[in-house]
Amino acid sequence: MTVNQHICLKLLGITKAYNQTVALDDISASFTKGKITSIYGPNGAGKSTIVKIICGDVQSDKGLIVYNSKKVNFKSYRQALIAGISYVPQDLGLLKNLTGLENIGITRNLLDTKSWFSERDIKEYISKNKSKLLIPNLSVPVELLSAYDQQLLAIHKALIFDSDVIIFDESTTNISNLDFEGFLSVVNSLKKEGKTIIFISHRLEEVFKISDEIIILKEGVIVRK
């Protein structure tokens, strides 16, 4: 079996309701190693709810998640990150009073309480990736960075953990068309490494550029895939 034929992650009958509002209704989908799968839909379609359920931030009411052929039920993002799933949340998930380096170090601490990313670790990462996507100033508090640089920092914070599954939830909101090409270069390099990429977006033009497969979501239901 080749890399591109291996299904890394499956959602089977995922359902989630908030009181009387059904956010997701019997969602089943597969995500393959070495492919970029986009989940496209308007605001409120349920895209971010899918991500939060995969990563353990939200628990589904019904359904199963199968990861690397095993049933999983993550209770926190820490558990998902340890298992090899990382994501860039829509709200970026940054502590704005801390520096970029400190933000990355804190996330690293989720994996290993005895380890911390040093400046040397970050510099090595930068030297490997500087040609792919701009890297913001990591030595100043995040609150002093532009919205665009905060977006870039959040992307790098996810990439640095070398996870098997990487989820980008509306991660290109503040990136220009030119820098989207840089982002696309990064994602394609991850694809070649055999990573499973999930790209969440409401921008159809980006979805067409980046995707190997597209899942269209509307009002919590998959209408086409």
Tab-separated table of C-alpha atoms in Angstrom:
chain	number	residue	atom	x	y	z
A	1	MET	CA	0.000	0.000	0.000
A	2	THR	CA	1.405	3.397	-0.947
A	3	VAL	CA	1.372	6.444	1.320
A	4	ASN	CA	-1.406	8.094	-0.670
A	5	GLN	CA	-3.711	5.098	-0.213
A	6	HIS	CA	-3.541	4.980	3.576
A	7	ILE	CA	-6.512	6.464	5.413
A	8	CYS	CA	-5.091	8.045	8.548
A	9	LEU	CA	-8.245	9.461	10.137
A	10	LYS	CA	-11.938	8.534	9.904
A	11	LEU	CA	-15.064	10.149	11.264
A	12	LEU	CA	-18.014	7.779	11.522
A	13	GLY	CA	-21.492	9.145	12.202
A	14	ILE	CA	-20.329	12.158	14.221
A	15	THR	CA	-23.282	14.071	15.676
A	16	LYS	CA	-23.236	17.116	17.953
A	17	ALA	CA	-26.101	19.265	19.229
A	18	TYR	CA	-26.172	22.328	21.445
A	19	ASN	CA	-29.579	22.329	23.114
A	20	GLN	CA	-32.013	22.307	20.182
A	21	THR	CA	-29.415	23.309	17.588
A	22	VAL	CA	-27.803	20.447	15.669
A	23	ALA	CA	-24.267	21.544	14.819
A	24	LEU	CA	-23.263	18.271	13.121
A	25	ASP	CA	-25.629	15.613	11.845
A	26	ASP	CA	-24.234	12.120	11.182
A	27	ILE	CA	-20.908	13.243	9.682
A	28	SER	CA	-18.712	10.540	8.124
A	29	ALA	CA	-15.466	11.386	6.347
A	30	SER	CA	-11.990	10.016	5.686
A	31	PHE	CA	-8.637	11.813	5.598
A	32	THR	CA	-5.702	10.279	3.761
A	33	LYS	CA	-1.939	10.422	4.277
A	34	GLY	CA	-0.174	12.531	1.695
A	35	LYS	CA	-3.340	14.391	0.716
A	36	ILE	CA	-4.870	17.777	1.439
A	37	THR	CA	-8.561	17.543	2.276
A	38	SER	CA	-10.495	20.793	2.534
A	39	ILE	CA	-13.699	21.237	4.482
A	40	TYR	CA	-15.569	24.092	2.841
A	41	GLY	CA	-18.742	25.839	3.901
A	42	PRO	CA	-20.214	29.156	5.059
A	43	ASN	CA	-19.915	30.454	8.605
A	44	GLY	CA	-22.024	28.307	10.925
A	45	ALA	CA	-21.781	25.215	8.725
A	46	GLY	CA	-20.083	23.224	11.504
A	47	LYS	CA	-16.516	23.248	10.182
A	48	SER	CA	-14.840	24.331	13.413
A	49	THR	CA	-16.989	21.946	15.455
A	50	ILE	CA	-15.547	19.041	13.463
A	51	VAL	CA	-12.028	20.246	14.253
A	52	LYS	CA	-12.761	20.676	17.961
A	53	ILE	CA	-14.192	17.159	18.166
A	54	ILE	CA	-11.169	15.646	16.400
A	55	CYS	CA	-8.819	17.473	18.776
A	56	GLY	CA	-10.707	16.710	21.967
A	57	ASP	CA	-11.830	20.259	22.734
A	58	VAL	CA	-15.472	19.193	22.281
A	59	GLN	CA	-17.056	15.775	22.803
A	60	SER	CA	-19.480	14.432	20.197
A	61	ASP	CA	-22.916	13.142	21.210
A	62	LYS	CA	-22.701	10.166	18.843
A	63	GLY	CA	-20.219	8.611	16.459
A	64	LEU	CA	-16.658	7.304	16.354
A	65	ILE	CA	-13.226	8.644	15.490
A	66	VAL	CA	-10.674	6.163	14.131
A	67	TYR	CA	-7.041	7.303	14.015
A	68	ASN	CA	-4.340	5.050	12.563
A	69	SER	CA	-6.815	2.135	12.608
A	70	LYS	CA	-7.639	2.578	16.303
A	71	LYS	CA	-10.735	4.048	17.915
A	72	VAL	CA	-9.838	7.218	19.831
A	73	ASN	CA	-11.726	9.616	22.065
A	74	PHE	CA	-9.414	12.472	22.996
A	75	LYS	CA	-10.484	14.372	26.100
A	76	SER	CA	-8.164	17.320	25.502
A	77	TYR	CA	-5.953	18.895	22.852
A	78	ARG	CA	-2.940	17.685	24.834
A	79	GLN	CA	-3.991	14.079	24.199
A	80	ALA	CA	-4.461	14.768	20.480
A	81	LEU	CA	-1.103	16.545	20.244
A	82	ILE	CA	0.712	13.679	21.963
A	83	ALA	CA	-0.961	11.268	19.504
A	84	GLY	CA	0.313	13.312	16.552
A	85	ILE	CA	-2.506	15.720	15.690
A	86	SER	CA	-1.873	19.472	15.744
A	87	TYR	CA	-3.949	22.398	14.577
A	88	VAL	CA	-4.075	26.134	14.113
A	89	PRO	CA	-7.328	27.267	15.770
A	90	GLN	CA	-9.471	29.965	14.235
A	91	ASP	CA	-8.822	32.237	17.234
A	92	LEU	CA	-5.070	31.486	16.878
A	93	GLY	CA	-4.707	30.296	20.489
A	94	LEU	CA	-1.927	32.747	21.340
A	95	LEU	CA	-1.131	34.265	24.746
A	96	LYS	CA	-0.662	37.855	23.664
A	97	ASN	CA	1.278	39.070	26.705
A	98	LEU	CA	4.016	36.498	26.003
A	99	THR	CA	6.568	36.388	23.211
A	100	GLY	CA	6.305	34.091	20.220
A	101	LEU	CA	9.114	31.963	21.620
A	102	GLU	CA	7.281	31.616	24.949
A	103	ASN	CA	4.053	30.673	23.166
A	104	ILE	CA	5.843	27.889	21.302
A	105	GLY	CA	7.565	26.765	24.504
A	106	ILE	CA	4.267	26.510	26.386
A	107	THR	CA	2.764	24.353	23.655
A	108	ARG	CA	5.877	22.189	23.716
A	109	ASN	CA	5.316	21.802	27.435
A	110	LEU	CA	1.981	20.128	26.664
A	111	LEU	CA	3.956	17.264	25.151
A	112	ASP	CA	6.789	16.956	27.631
A	113	THR	CA	6.887	18.756	30.971
A	114	LYS	CA	10.639	18.135	31.227
A	115	SER	CA	11.465	19.772	27.909
A	116	TRP	CA	11.264	23.284	26.504
A	117	PHE	CA	11.993	24.785	23.118
A	118	SER	CA	15.144	26.876	23.390
A	119	GLU	CA	16.106	29.757	21.151
A	120	ARG	CA	18.515	27.358	19.454
A	121	ASP	CA	15.641	24.975	18.648
A	122	ILE	CA	13.655	27.828	17.133
A	123	LYS	CA	16.612	29.115	15.120
A	124	GLU	CA	17.183	25.643	13.680
A	125	TYR	CA	13.526	25.491	12.714
A	126	ILE	CA	13.713	28.958	11.133
A	127	SER	CA	16.815	28.071	9.114
A	128	LYS	CA	14.976	25.084	7.645
A	129	ASN	CA	11.751	26.940	6.850
A	130	LYS	CA	12.641	30.578	6.167
A	131	SER	CA	12.447	30.107	2.406
A	132	LYS	CA	8.898	28.724	2.617
A	133	LEU	CA	6.966	31.187	4.747
A	134	LEU	CA	7.889	34.387	6.554
A	135	ILE	CA	8.534	33.995	10.259
A	136	PRO	CA	7.559	36.865	12.591
A	137	ASN	CA	9.716	38.362	15.327
A	138	LEU	CA	9.645	35.771	18.126
A	139	SER	CA	11.308	37.934	20.782
A	140	VAL	CA	8.548	40.527	21.300
A	141	PRO	CA	5.154	40.135	23.017
A	142	VAL	CA	2.539	38.815	20.606
A	143	GLU	CA	0.316	41.836	21.308
A	144	LEU	CA	2.910	44.010	19.533
A	145	LEU	CA	2.737	41.953	16.350
A	146	SER	CA	0.404	42.789	13.491
A	147	ALA	CA	-2.641	40.580	12.939
A	148	TYR	CA	-0.835	39.109	9.931
A	149	ASP	CA	2.291	38.229	11.948
A	150	GLN	CA	0.142	36.688	14.682
A	151	GLN	CA	-1.435	34.485	12.012
A	152	LEU	CA	2.006	33.384	10.819
A	153	LEU	CA	3.128	32.658	14.376
A	154	ALA	CA	0.088	30.440	14.966
A	155	ILE	CA	0.865	28.495	11.787
A	156	HIS	CA	4.491	27.944	12.776
A	157	LYS	CA	3.457	26.950	16.304
A	158	ALA	CA	1.549	24.027	14.785
A	159	LEU	CA	4.167	23.085	12.185
A	160	ILE	CA	7.058	22.894	14.627
A	161	PHE	CA	5.711	19.733	16.285
A	162	ASP	CA	6.058	17.614	13.137
A	163	SER	CA	2.660	15.961	13.690
A	164	ASP	CA	1.172	13.300	11.416
A	165	VAL	CA	-2.109	15.233	11.055
A	166	ILE	CA	-2.097	19.022	10.741
A	167	ILE	CA	-5.360	20.971	10.738
A	168	PHE	CA	-5.574	24.558	9.517
A	169	ASP	CA	-8.826	26.154	10.696
A	170	GLU	CA	-9.337	29.368	8.690
A	171	SER	CA	-5.573	29.863	8.998
A	172	THR	CA	-5.173	32.129	5.970
A	173	THR	CA	-7.605	34.863	7.039
A	174	ASN	CA	-4.960	37.587	7.388
A	175	ILE	CA	-2.530	36.333	4.752
A	176	SER	CA	-2.178	38.189	1.459
A	177	ASN	CA	-2.514	36.459	-1.906
A	178	LEU	CA	1.277	36.520	-2.285
A	179	ASP	CA	1.876	34.949	1.104
A	180	PHE	CA	-0.846	32.400	0.463
A	181	GLU	CA	1.473	31.074	-2.232
A	182	GLY	CA	4.137	30.679	0.462
A	183	PHE	CA	1.638	28.926	2.684
A	184	LEU	CA	0.683	26.658	-0.226
A	185	SER	CA	4.367	25.790	-0.693
A	186	VAL	CA	4.627	24.795	2.970
A	187	VAL	CA	1.485	22.661	2.805
A	188	ASN	CA	2.619	20.932	-0.384
A	189	SER	CA	5.965	20.087	1.217
A	190	LEU	CA	4.092	18.564	4.170
A	191	LYS	CA	1.965	16.616	1.720
A	192	LYS	CA	5.107	15.197	0.075
A	193	GLU	CA	6.299	14.100	3.517
A	194	GLY	CA	3.126	12.032	3.838
A	195	LYS	CA	1.347	14.283	6.326
A	196	THR	CA	-2.441	14.265	6.523
A	197	ILE	CA	-3.578	17.853	5.936
A	198	ILE	CA	-7.052	19.176	6.785
A	199	PHE	CA	-7.722	22.708	5.526
A	200	ILE	CA	-10.822	24.523	6.790
A	201	SER	CA	-11.955	27.546	4.787
A	202	HIS	CA	-14.910	29.565	3.586
A	203	ARG	CA	-12.843	30.941	0.672
A	204	LEU	CA	-13.672	28.886	-2.383
A	205	GLU	CA	-10.761	30.158	-4.484
A	206	GLU	CA	-8.280	28.961	-1.819
A	207	VAL	CA	-9.998	25.608	-1.513
A	208	PHE	CA	-9.719	24.997	-5.269
A	209	LYS	CA	-6.009	25.919	-5.230
A	210	ILE	CA	-4.981	23.765	-2.299
A	211	SER	CA	-7.187	20.664	-2.273
A	212	ASP	CA	-6.825	17.085	-3.383
A	213	GLU	CA	-10.278	16.367	-1.947
A	214	ILE	CA	-13.096	18.693	-0.886
A	215	ILE	CA	-15.872	18.126	1.648
A	216	ILE	CA	-18.722	20.625	1.385
A	217	LEU	CA	-20.573	21.245	4.614
A	218	LYS	CA	-23.868	23.102	5.052
A	219	GLU	CA	-25.861	23.448	8.279
A	220	GLY	CA	-24.016	20.546	9.862
A	221	VAL	CA	-24.548	18.137	6.970
A	222	ILE	CA	-22.128	16.991	4.251
A	223	VAL	CA	-23.751	17.927	0.976
A	224	ARG	CA	-20.927	16.741	-1.270
A	225	LYS	CA	-17.501	15.117	-1.059
